[in-house]
Coordinates of C-alpha atoms in Angstrom, one line a residue:
M567 CA -14.5 1.8 -8.4
K568 CA -13.1 5.2 -7.5
K569 CA -10.2 5.1 -5.0
S570 CA -8.6 8.0 -3.1
V571 CA -5.2 7.2 -1.4
L572 CA -3.8 9.2 1.3
I573 CA -0.7 7.5 2.7
A574 CA 1.9 9.7 4.1
A575 CA 2.5 13.1 5.5
S576 CA 3.0 14.7 2.1
A577 CA -0.3 13.5 0.8
L578 CA -2.0 14.5 4.1
L579 CA -0.6 17.9 3.8
Q580 CA -2.1 18.2 0.3
F581 CA -5.4 17.1 1.5
A582 CA -5.2 20.0 4.3
I583 CA -4.2 22.8 1.9
A584 CA -7.6 23.0 0.2
H585 CA -9.1 23.8 3.6
A586 CA -6.2 25.9 5.3
Q587 CA -8.7 28.5 6.6
I588 CA -11.4 26.4 8.4
N589 CA -14.4 28.2 9.6
Y590 CA -16.5 27.0 12.6
T591 CA -20.2 27.3 13.4
V592 CA -21.4 27.2 17.1
D593 CA -24.4 25.0 17.6
A594 CA -26.2 25.7 20.9
N595 CA -29.0 23.3 20.1
A596 CA -27.1 20.2 19.2
F597 CA -27.4 18.8 22.7
L598 CA -30.9 18.9 24.2
G599 CA -32.8 16.9 26.8
A600 CA -31.1 17.8 29.9
S601 CA -30.8 20.9 32.1
L602 CA -27.3 21.3 33.3
E603 CA -26.1 22.4 36.7
G604 CA -22.9 24.5 37.2
G605 CA -19.5 22.9 38.2
N606 CA -16.9 20.6 36.6
T607 CA -17.4 17.8 34.3
Q608 CA -15.5 15.4 31.9
L609 CA -16.7 14.9 28.3
Q610 CA -15.8 12.0 26.1
L611 CA -16.6 11.8 22.3
V612 CA -16.9 8.0 21.7
D613 CA -19.1 5.5 19.8
A614 CA -21.1 4.3 22.8
D615 CA -23.5 2.0 20.7
Q616 CA -20.9 1.3 18.0
D617 CA -23.1 2.5 15.2
G618 CA -20.3 4.3 13.5
F619 CA -21.5 7.7 14.8
L620 CA -19.9 9.5 17.6
D621 CA -21.9 10.2 20.9
L622 CA -20.9 12.4 23.8
V623 CA -20.7 10.9 27.3
S624 CA -20.5 12.4 30.7
I625 CA -21.8 11.8 34.2
G626 CA -24.1 14.2 35.9
D627 CA -25.7 15.0 39.3
H628 CA -24.1 16.7 42.1
G629 CA -24.8 13.9 44.5
S630 CA -28.3 15.1 45.5
P631 CA -30.6 13.9 42.9
N632 CA -32.0 16.6 40.6
I633 CA -31.1 19.8 42.5
N634 CA -32.1 22.6 40.0
T635 CA -31.5 20.1 37.1
N636 CA -32.7 16.8 35.7
Q637 CA -29.3 15.5 34.8
H638 CA -28.4 12.0 36.4
G639 CA -26.1 9.2 36.1
V640 CA -24.4 8.1 33.0
M641 CA -25.5 10.5 30.3
V642 CA -25.1 9.7 26.7
W643 CA -26.1 12.0 23.8
F644 CA -26.3 9.7 20.8
G645 CA -25.2 11.2 17.5
D646 CA -26.4 10.5 14.0
G647 CA -23.3 11.6 12.1
T648 CA -24.5 15.1 11.2
G649 CA -23.1 16.8 14.5
T650 CA -26.6 18.0 15.2
N651 CA -29.7 16.7 16.9
F652 CA -28.0 14.6 19.6
Q653 CA -30.5 12.5 21.5
I654 CA -30.0 12.0 25.3
S655 CA -30.2 8.8 27.4
M656 CA -29.7 9.0 31.3
N657 CA -29.2 6.0 33.4
G658 CA -28.7 5.9 37.1
T659 CA -29.4 8.4 39.8
G660 CA -27.3 9.7 42.9
F661 CA -24.0 9.9 41.4
G662 CA -22.1 12.4 39.1
Y663 CA -20.4 15.8 39.2
G664 CA -17.2 14.0 38.1
G665 CA -15.2 12.6 35.3
C666 CA -15.4 9.3 33.1
A667 CA -13.7 7.4 30.6
V668 CA -15.3 4.9 27.9
A669 CA -13.7 1.9 26.3
D670 CA -14.0 -1.9 26.3
I671 CA -13.2 -2.8 29.9
N672 CA -14.0 -6.6 29.9
N673 CA -12.9 -7.3 26.2
D674 CA -16.3 -8.3 24.9
G675 CA -16.2 -5.8 22.1
K676 CA -18.8 -3.5 23.7
Q677 CA -18.2 -0.1 25.2
D678 CA -18.0 0.2 29.0
I679 CA -17.5 3.1 31.4
A680 CA -15.3 4.0 34.4
Y681 CA -16.2 7.0 36.4
S682 CA -15.2 9.1 39.4
C683 CA -17.6 11.3 41.5
H684 CA -17.1 14.2 43.8
H685 CA -19.3 12.7 46.4
S686 CA -21.6 9.7 46.2
G687 CA -22.0 6.3 47.6
K688 CA -19.0 5.1 45.5
L689 CA -16.3 7.6 44.4
I690 CA -14.8 5.3 41.8
D691 CA -16.8 2.8 39.9
A692 CA -17.0 0.9 36.8
M693 CA -19.9 -0.6 34.6
I694 CA -20.0 -2.7 31.6
G695 CA -22.5 -1.9 28.6
D696 CA -24.7 -4.2 26.7
G697 CA -23.7 -2.6 23.3
T698 CA -26.7 0.0 23.2
G699 CA -25.0 2.8 25.3
K700 CA -28.1 2.8 27.4
N701 CA -27.9 -0.1 29.9
W702 CA -25.0 -0.6 32.4
T703 CA -24.1 -3.5 34.8
A704 CA -21.8 -3.0 38.0
Y705 CA -18.4 -4.2 37.3
G706 CA -16.6 -2.5 40.1
T707 CA -15.6 -4.8 42.9
G708 CA -12.5 -3.6 44.8
L709 CA -12.6 0.0 43.6
N710 CA -12.9 3.0 46.0
T711 CA -10.9 0.8 48.8
A712 CA -7.8 2.8 49.0
G713 CA -8.5 5.7 51.2
E714 CA -10.6 7.8 49.0
T715 CA -12.8 10.2 50.9
Y716 CA -14.5 12.7 48.6
G717 CA -13.7 14.7 45.6
M718 CA -12.5 12.0 43.2
F719 CA -13.0 13.3 39.6
G720 CA -10.8 12.9 36.5
T721 CA -10.7 9.4 35.1
D722 CA -8.8 7.6 32.3
L723 CA -8.3 4.0 31.1
G724 CA -5.1 2.5 30.0
D725 CA -3.2 -0.8 30.1
V726 CA -0.6 -0.1 32.7
N727 CA 0.8 -3.6 32.9
N728 CA 0.6 -4.7 29.2
D729 CA -1.7 -7.7 29.9
G730 CA -4.3 -6.9 27.4
W731 CA -6.8 -5.5 29.9
L732 CA -7.6 -1.8 30.5
D733 CA -6.9 -0.4 34.1
I734 CA -8.3 2.7 35.7
A735 CA -6.7 6.0 36.9
S736 CA -8.6 8.4 39.1
N737 CA -7.5 11.8 40.4
S738 CA -9.2 13.9 43.0
F739 CA -9.8 17.6 43.2
G740 CA -9.5 19.5 46.5
N741 CA -9.4 16.4 48.5
G742 CA -9.9 12.7 47.9
N743 CA -6.3 11.5 48.8
G744 CA -4.8 12.1 45.4
V745 CA -4.3 9.7 42.5
H746 CA -5.4 6.1 42.4
I747 CA -4.4 3.4 40.0
Y748 CA -6.6 0.2 39.9
K749 CA -5.7 -2.9 38.0
N750 CA -8.1 -4.9 36.1
N751 CA -8.4 -8.5 37.5
K752 CA -10.4 -9.6 34.3
N753 CA -13.3 -10.9 36.3
G754 CA -15.2 -7.7 37.4
S755 CA -12.8 -7.1 40.3
W756 CA -10.0 -4.5 40.8
T757 CA -6.9 -4.3 42.8
N758 CA -5.3 -1.0 43.9
A759 CA -1.7 -0.9 42.1
A760 CA -0.7 2.5 43.4
T761 CA -2.0 5.5 45.5
Y762 CA -0.2 8.7 45.3
A763 CA -1.4 10.6 48.3
K764 CA -2.3 14.3 47.9
A765 CA 0.9 16.3 48.1
G766 CA -0.7 19.7 48.0
N767 CA -3.8 21.0 46.5
V768 CA -5.0 19.1 43.3
G769 CA -6.6 19.9 40.1
R770 CA -8.9 17.6 38.1
Y771 CA -7.6 15.4 35.4
V772 CA -5.4 12.4 34.9
K773 CA -4.2 11.3 31.4
F774 CA -2.4 8.2 30.2
G775 CA 0.3 8.3 27.5
D776 CA 3.7 7.1 26.6
I777 CA 6.0 10.0 27.4
D778 CA 9.4 8.5 27.3
G779 CA 8.7 6.2 24.4
D780 CA 9.5 2.9 26.1
G781 CA 6.2 1.4 25.4
N782 CA 4.9 1.5 29.0
L783 CA 2.1 3.9 29.8
D784 CA 2.9 6.9 31.9
F785 CA 0.5 9.5 33.2
V786 CA 0.2 13.3 33.9
V787 CA -2.1 14.7 36.6
S788 CA -3.0 18.2 38.0
N789 CA -1.5 18.4 41.5
E790 CA 0.2 21.3 43.1
L791 CA 3.5 19.6 43.8
V792 CA 3.7 16.7 41.3
A793 CA 2.6 16.3 37.6
A794 CA 4.1 13.4 35.6
Y795 CA 4.6 9.9 36.5
F796 CA 6.5 7.3 34.4
G797 CA 5.4 3.7 34.3
N798 CA 7.6 0.6 34.2
G799 CA 5.0 -1.8 32.6
T800 CA 4.0 -3.3 36.0
G801 CA 1.6 -0.7 37.3
A802 CA 4.3 1.0 39.3
F803 CA 5.3 4.6 38.6
T804 CA 8.0 7.1 39.3
N805 CA 7.5 10.8 39.6
K806 CA 9.6 12.9 37.1
D807 CA 8.9 16.6 37.1
N808 CA 12.5 18.0 36.4
G809 CA 12.1 21.2 34.4
L810 CA 8.4 21.7 34.7
P811 CA 7.4 25.2 36.0
I812 CA 6.1 25.3 39.7
P813 CA 2.6 26.5 40.2
I814 CA 1.7 29.2 42.6
N815 CA 1.4 28.1 46.2
G816 CA -2.0 26.4 46.8
Q817 CA -2.7 25.9 43.0
A818 CA -2.3 23.1 40.7
Y819 CA -2.1 22.7 36.9
E820 CA -5.8 23.4 35.9
D821 CA -5.9 21.1 32.9
V822 CA -3.5 18.4 31.6
S823 CA -3.4 16.5 28.3
L824 CA -0.9 14.4 26.2
G825 CA -0.1 14.2 22.5
D826 CA 2.9 13.9 20.1
I827 CA 3.6 17.4 19.0
D828 CA 6.7 16.7 16.9
N829 CA 5.9 13.2 15.6
D830 CA 8.7 11.5 17.1
G831 CA 6.7 8.6 18.6
D832 CA 6.3 9.7 22.3
D833 CA 3.8 12.0 24.0
D834 CA 4.2 15.6 25.0
F835 CA 2.6 17.5 27.8
V836 CA 0.1 20.4 27.6
F837 CA -1.1 22.1 30.7
S838 CA -2.3 25.5 32.0
N839 CA -0.5 27.0 34.9
W840 CA -0.5 29.9 37.3
N841 CA 3.0 30.6 38.6
A842 CA 4.3 32.6 41.6
A843 CA 4.7 35.7 39.6
G844 CA 0.9 35.8 39.0
V845 CA 1.3 34.9 35.3
R846 CA -1.2 32.4 33.9
S847 CA -0.3 30.5 30.8
V848 CA -0.8 27.6 28.5
N849 CA 2.3 25.5 28.2
V850 CA 3.6 22.6 26.0
Y851 CA 6.7 20.6 27.4
A852 CA 8.5 17.6 25.9
W853 CA 10.4 15.1 27.8
N854 CA 14.1 15.0 26.9
K855 CA 15.4 11.4 27.3
G856 CA 19.1 12.4 27.2
T857 CA 19.0 15.2 29.8
Q858 CA 16.2 13.4 31.7
Q859 CA 14.2 16.7 32.1
W860 CA 11.3 18.5 30.4
D861 CA 12.0 21.0 27.6
N862 CA 9.9 24.1 27.2
H863 CA 8.0 24.3 23.6
S864 CA 5.4 27.0 24.5
T865 CA 6.6 29.9 22.2
G866 CA 3.5 31.6 20.9
L867 CA 1.1 30.2 23.4
P868 CA -1.1 32.7 25.5
T869 CA -0.1 34.2 28.8
S870 CA -1.9 36.7 31.1
T871 CA -1.8 38.3 34.5
A872 CA -5.6 38.9 34.5
S873 CA -7.3 35.7 33.2
F874 CA -7.3 32.0 33.3
F875 CA -6.9 29.1 30.9
Y876 CA -8.8 26.4 32.4
I877 CA -9.3 24.1 29.5
N878 CA -6.7 23.0 26.9
R879 CA -6.2 20.0 24.4
L880 CA -4.0 18.9 21.6
A881 CA -5.6 18.0 18.3
D882 CA -4.8 18.3 14.7
M883 CA -7.5 20.7 13.7
D884 CA -6.4 21.5 10.3
M885 CA -5.1 18.0 9.5
D886 CA -1.7 19.1 8.3
G887 CA 0.0 16.4 10.3
Y888 CA 0.8 18.4 13.4
L889 CA -1.0 18.8 16.4
D890 CA -2.5 22.2 17.4
V891 CA -3.3 23.5 20.9
I892 CA -7.0 24.4 21.7
A893 CA -7.4 26.6 24.8
M894 CA -10.3 28.4 26.4
N895 CA -9.2 31.9 27.1
Y896 CA -11.2 33.8 29.7
D897 CA -9.4 37.0 29.1
T898 CA -10.5 37.2 25.4
K899 CA -13.6 35.2 26.4
A900 CA -12.9 32.9 23.4
L901 CA -12.0 29.5 22.4
E902 CA -8.7 29.8 20.7
I903 CA -6.9 27.4 18.2
Y904 CA -3.0 27.8 18.1
K905 CA -1.5 26.2 15.1
G906 CA 1.4 23.9 15.6
N907 CA 4.4 23.4 13.3
G908 CA 6.1 20.4 15.0
G909 CA 6.9 21.8 18.4
A910 CA 8.9 24.8 17.4
S911 CA 6.4 27.4 18.0
W912 CA 2.7 28.2 17.9
S913 CA 0.5 30.9 16.3
L914 CA -3.1 32.0 16.9
N915 CA -5.1 30.6 13.9
K916 CA -8.7 30.9 15.1
S917 CA -10.7 32.7 17.9
I918 CA -14.2 31.6 18.5
P919 CA -16.1 34.0 20.8
F920 CA -18.0 33.0 23.9
P921 CA -18.9 36.4 25.5
N922 CA -21.1 34.8 28.1
S923 CA -18.5 32.4 29.4
Y924 CA -17.9 32.6 33.1
W925 CA -14.3 31.6 34.4
A926 CA -15.3 30.7 38.0
Q927 CA -16.4 27.3 36.9
V928 CA -14.4 24.8 35.0
P929 CA -16.3 22.5 32.7
D930 CA -14.6 20.5 29.7
M931 CA -14.3 20.0 26.0
A932 CA -14.0 16.9 23.8
I933 CA -12.5 16.8 20.2
N934 CA -13.2 14.4 17.4
D935 CA -14.7 14.3 14.0
V936 CA -18.6 14.0 14.7
N937 CA -20.0 14.6 11.0
H938 CA -17.4 12.8 8.9
S939 CA -16.0 16.0 7.4
G940 CA -12.5 14.8 7.7
Y941 CA -11.8 17.5 10.3
P942 CA -12.2 17.4 14.1
D943 CA -15.0 19.1 15.9
I944 CA -15.3 20.3 19.4
A945 CA -17.9 19.6 22.1
L946 CA -17.6 22.4 24.6
M947 CA -19.3 22.6 27.9
Y948 CA -18.7 26.1 29.6
S949 CA -20.2 28.0 32.4
S950 CA -22.6 30.8 31.3
T951 CA -23.5 31.6 35.0
V952 CA -22.3 30.6 38.3
S953 CA -24.8 27.9 38.7
A954 CA -25.5 26.7 35.1
N955 CA -23.4 25.2 32.3
T956 CA -24.0 25.3 28.6
L957 CA -23.2 22.5 26.2
V958 CA -22.4 23.4 22.6
M959 CA -21.1 21.8 19.3
I960 CA -18.4 23.6 17.4
K961 CA -18.3 22.3 13.8
D962 CA -16.0 23.0 11.0
D963 CA -17.6 24.3 7.7
V964 CA -15.9 21.6 5.5
V965 CA -18.3 19.7 3.2
P966 CA -16.7 16.7 1.6
T967 CA -17.4 16.0 -2.0
D968 CA -15.2 12.6 -2.1
L969 CA -14.1 10.0 0.2
S970 CA -10.8 10.5 2.1
A971 CA -9.0 9.1 5.0
A972 CA -6.2 9.9 7.3
L973 CA -4.6 7.8 10.0
T974 CA -4.0 10.0 13.1
Y975 CA -2.5 7.3 15.5
P976 CA -0.1 5.6 15.4
K977 CA 1.8 8.2 13.5
G978 CA 5.1 6.2 13.3
S979 CA 8.1 5.6 15.6
E980 CA 5.8 4.5 18.6
C981 CA 6.7 1.4 20.6
W982 CA 3.9 -1.0 21.3
P983 CA 4.6 -3.9 23.6
N984 CA 3.1 -7.4 23.0
N985 CA -0.3 -8.1 24.4
A986 CA -0.8 -4.5 25.3
V987 CA -4.0 -2.6 24.7
R988 CA -3.6 0.2 22.2
F989 CA -6.0 2.5 20.3
I990 CA -5.9 3.1 16.4
N991 CA -7.4 6.5 15.3
W992 CA -8.3 7.9 12.1
V993 CA -10.7 10.4 10.3
T994 CA -12.5 10.2 7.2
G995 CA -14.4 12.7 4.9
V996 CA -17.6 11.1 3.8
A997 CA -19.8 12.8 1.1
G998 CA -23.4 13.2 1.9
N999 CA -23.1 11.4 5.4
H1000 CA -23.2 8.1 3.5
S1001 CA -23.1 4.8 5.0
S1002 CA -19.5 3.8 5.5
K1003 CA -17.2 1.0 7.1
V1004 CA -13.5 0.5 7.5
K1005 CA -11.1 -2.3 7.3
I1006 CA -8.1 -2.3 9.6
E1007 CA -5.0 -4.1 8.9
Y1008 CA -1.3 -4.3 10.0
S1009 CA 1.9 -5.2 8.3
T1010 CA 5.2 -6.2 10.0
T1011 CA 7.4 -6.0 6.9
G1012 CA 6.9 -2.4 5.6
N1013 CA 4.3 -0.4 3.9
T1014 CA 3.7 -2.8 1.1
G1015 CA 2.5 -5.6 3.2
P1016 CA 1.7 -8.4 3.3
W1017 CA -1.3 -7.2 5.4
I1018 CA -3.0 -9.1 8.3
V1019 CA -6.7 -8.2 9.0
I1020 CA -7.4 -6.7 12.4
A1021 CA -11.1 -5.9 11.6
A1022 CA -12.8 -6.6 8.2
T1023 CA -15.8 -4.3 8.8
A1024 CA -15.4 -2.0 11.7
P1025 CA -17.7 0.9 12.3
N1026 CA -16.2 4.1 10.8
N1027 CA -16.1 5.9 14.1
G1028 CA -12.3 6.8 14.2
I1029 CA -11.6 4.7 17.3
F1030 CA -10.6 1.0 17.3
Q1031 CA -9.3 -0.8 20.6
W1032 CA -6.7 -3.5 19.6
N1033 CA -4.6 -6.0 21.6
V1034 CA -1.2 -5.9 20.1
P1035 CA -0.3 -9.6 18.9
A1036 CA 1.7 -11.5 21.5
T1037 CA 4.3 -13.0 19.1
V1038 CA 5.1 -10.1 16.8
N1039 CA 8.6 -8.5 17.1
S1040 CA 9.3 -5.9 14.3
S1041 CA 10.4 -2.3 14.0
T1042 CA 8.9 -2.0 10.5
C1043 CA 5.1 -2.1 11.3
F1044 CA 2.4 -0.2 9.6
I1045 CA -1.3 0.2 10.2
R1046 CA -3.6 0.6 7.2
V1047 CA -7.2 1.7 7.4
T1048 CA -9.4 1.3 4.2
A1049 CA -12.7 3.3 4.3
T1050 CA -15.5 2.3 2.1
D1051 CA -18.5 4.4 1.0
N1052 CA -21.2 1.9 0.8
V1053 CA -23.5 4.1 -1.2
T1054 CA -21.2 5.1 -4.1
S1055 CA -18.7 2.2 -3.8
Q1056 CA -15.7 4.4 -3.2
T1057 CA -12.6 3.6 -1.0
A1058 CA -9.8 5.6 0.7
I1059 CA -6.7 4.1 2.0
T1060 CA -4.4 5.6 4.7
M1061 CA -1.6 4.4 6.8
N1062 CA 0.9 5.7 9.4
A1063 CA 3.7 7.8 7.7
N1064 CA 6.6 6.2 9.3
P1065 CA 7.2 2.6 10.6
F1066 CA 6.6 1.7 14.3
S1067 CA 7.6 -1.1 16.5
M1068 CA 5.7 -4.0 18.0
G1069 CA 7.2 -6.4 20.5
C1070 CA 9.5 -3.7 21.9
N1071 CA 10.6 -1.9 24.9
S1072 CA 12.1 1.2 23.6
S1073 CA 10.9 3.5 20.8
Q1074 CA 12.7 5.0 17.8
T1075 CA 14.6 8.0 19.0
G1076 CA 13.7 11.5 17.9
V1077 CA 16.0 14.3 16.8
N1078 CA 16.1 16.2 20.0
E1079 CA 17.0 13.0 22.1
Q1080 CA 20.6 12.4 23.1
A1081 CA 23.1 9.5 22.6
S1082 CA 22.4 8.1 26.0
V1083 CA 19.2 6.5 24.7
N1084 CA 20.4 6.0 21.3
S1085 CA 24.1 5.8 20.1
V1086 CA 23.1 7.5 16.8
S1087 CA 23.7 11.4 16.4
V1088 CA 23.6 13.4 13.4
F1089 CA 25.0 16.9 12.8
P1090 CA 23.8 19.2 11.3
N1091 CA 20.1 18.0 11.6
P1092 CA 18.3 19.5 9.7
M1093 CA 21.0 19.0 7.0
N1094 CA 21.2 20.8 3.7
E1095 CA 24.1 19.4 1.4
S1096 CA 25.8 16.9 3.9
T1097 CA 25.7 15.7 7.4
V1098 CA 27.9 13.6 9.7
I1099 CA 26.6 10.5 11.3
Y1100 CA 27.9 9.2 14.5
S1101 CA 27.3 5.8 15.9
E1102 CA 28.9 3.1 18.3
Q1103 CA 28.1 0.5 15.8
K1104 CA 30.7 -1.0 13.3
N1105 CA 30.4 -3.0 10.1
C1106 CA 26.8 -2.2 9.5
S1107 CA 24.6 -0.6 6.6
V1108 CA 23.2 3.0 6.7
N1109 CA 19.7 3.3 5.2
I1110 CA 17.7 6.4 4.5
L1111 CA 13.8 5.7 4.5
D1112 CA 11.1 7.9 3.3
V1113 CA 7.9 8.7 5.2
T1114 CA 6.3 5.6 3.7
G1115 CA 9.1 3.2 4.9
N1116 CA 10.9 2.7 1.5
V1117 CA 14.6 2.6 1.6
V1118 CA 15.6 5.6 -0.9
K1119 CA 19.4 5.6 -0.2
R1120 CA 21.5 2.7 1.2
F1121 CA 25.3 2.6 2.2
S1122 CA 26.5 -1.1 2.7
N1123 CA 29.4 -2.2 4.7
V1124 CA 30.0 1.1 6.6
S1125 CA 33.0 -0.1 8.7
Q1126 CA 33.1 2.8 11.3
F1127 CA 32.0 6.2 12.2
P1128 CA 31.9 9.2 12.0
F1129 CA 30.4 8.9 8.5
T1130 CA 29.7 11.7 6.1
M1131 CA 26.7 11.5 4.0
E1132 CA 26.0 13.7 1.1
R1133 CA 22.5 14.8 0.1
S1134 CA 22.9 13.8 -3.4
N1135 CA 19.4 13.7 -5.2
L1136 CA 17.3 13.4 -1.9
A1137 CA 14.4 16.0 -1.8
S1138 CA 13.6 18.2 1.1
G1139 CA 11.5 16.5 3.6
V1140 CA 11.4 14.3 6.6
Y1141 CA 13.2 10.9 6.6
V1142 CA 14.2 8.1 8.9
L1143 CA 18.0 7.3 9.3
E1144 CA 18.4 3.6 10.0
I1145 CA 21.7 2.0 11.0
R1146 CA 21.5 -1.8 11.1
S1147 CA 23.9 -4.6 11.9
T1148 CA 23.4 -8.3 12.3
D1149 CA 22.2 -7.9 16.0
R1150 CA 21.1 -4.3 16.4
M1151 CA 19.0 -1.7 14.5
E1152 CA 18.6 2.0 15.6
R1153 CA 16.8 4.8 13.9
K1154 CA 16.7 8.5 14.2
K1155 CA 14.6 11.2 12.5
L1156 CA 16.5 13.1 9.7
V1157 CA 15.2 16.4 8.2
I1158 CA 16.6 17.6 5.0
E1159 CA 16.1 21.4 4.1

């Protein structure tokens, strides 16, 4: 049996170097079977029927059935793993022109949908699926009961109270009374947990993530006066916008998304903005726990006084271990990919022209690996005229000749509370579109196991919804995914590069975070020949872990700090500094140049 092993960041980087210059092909015929109206939408690349191949999901119909279009209800374009020839199924009429999110809402192992509509009989709703991706049953009692009027739109699913069941967030645009959070009552009914009334004009989207690394879900939203809300694990949230740029009067952030740009275990914020000086821009900001404000990490991203940047996302397009920014630039009339280097700056890496794109309407894009090339692809819906949208698939040109795997989430340093719903993500390169499956396991004692099976033969679709075990309490956790090519009997193994925590309420602290959150500080960091370590702890050990979680240097019985550490024989790279006593353990990222 041939085995390909991709474990840590260094191995992942080697995998990416061979395809450092990725080219893309725009397929305008990948999605057929529906004529599309103009206007906003929200796209999801998920495996609706759990066959291992990603499908594209949206909702369509402007509220008056089939006006200049045949799109209606829940729309699923089923994929076959090639990234071409998506076959559509549409179910339901009289609702749409809005946003959706797809995951397992009732914990039966099948994909369900929550959606929000501009105007319809029910502005926010949920339906459970039967596993086919074609049939949906009402599951929305109690939704749309908190003062929504019209214009509900962006939708996301996340476990806001860490009880093992997904909850719903919905954001309006233009009206609709702002943001609504509904808790899942586990029986088909929902309770409004929070309503954040419209504090100005609103945009479209809402997105869950863990911004401050405490293990509780937060969310970002496009609203003229507020953008980021931090959760406390009960379903309540507090607005924290300190340091974010203020949009021009009457506008909101046009698009919002979250992702970990610097691999420190918490999510960072990408959005497009139009400020009072008339400058339009794509922005990335990271929350600083020490100063309790947002820091700007937007160097190199596009700005304009004449154009708009309505769609932007974060994804690791070249699989080098760092997230990139993907933005629709209506000035250049191109979809642009800005390469990331860990949050320091961005550089334009690829420009894909769309000369007929029209800025006045604001559709959407979704990013995932649809053809098992091992690299993400982009489903893009853009306005080609005022009244019509065009849906295309943008595929990379990588043709795998061997089986490969890379875990994209968790990366390491995350905090996952007990019982909470979290998602495991990976990509695989599968030669010849062969049949493949994955085994998913976790370890609580480092990257050598022992390993506990989460799923023995899961579909190789890159997404697994998992309930974190109720009794695990460990800061040395790893996820391992083993992909198997069932045609040629090849396997590929991947795991997160750094340990993460389960059963926690605070994350490992990154290099840009201050001692108010973690008593450990290091200077200089990055280090060259030596560095000085500061900590409040006494009589402890100082350990240096490599990216696989192995201890490569240990100093026992350190009685007090500051403590000077020499580089000795440590190679250049990223490490984890761990300070451990009998009742306390703290970690910090350490970079050696």
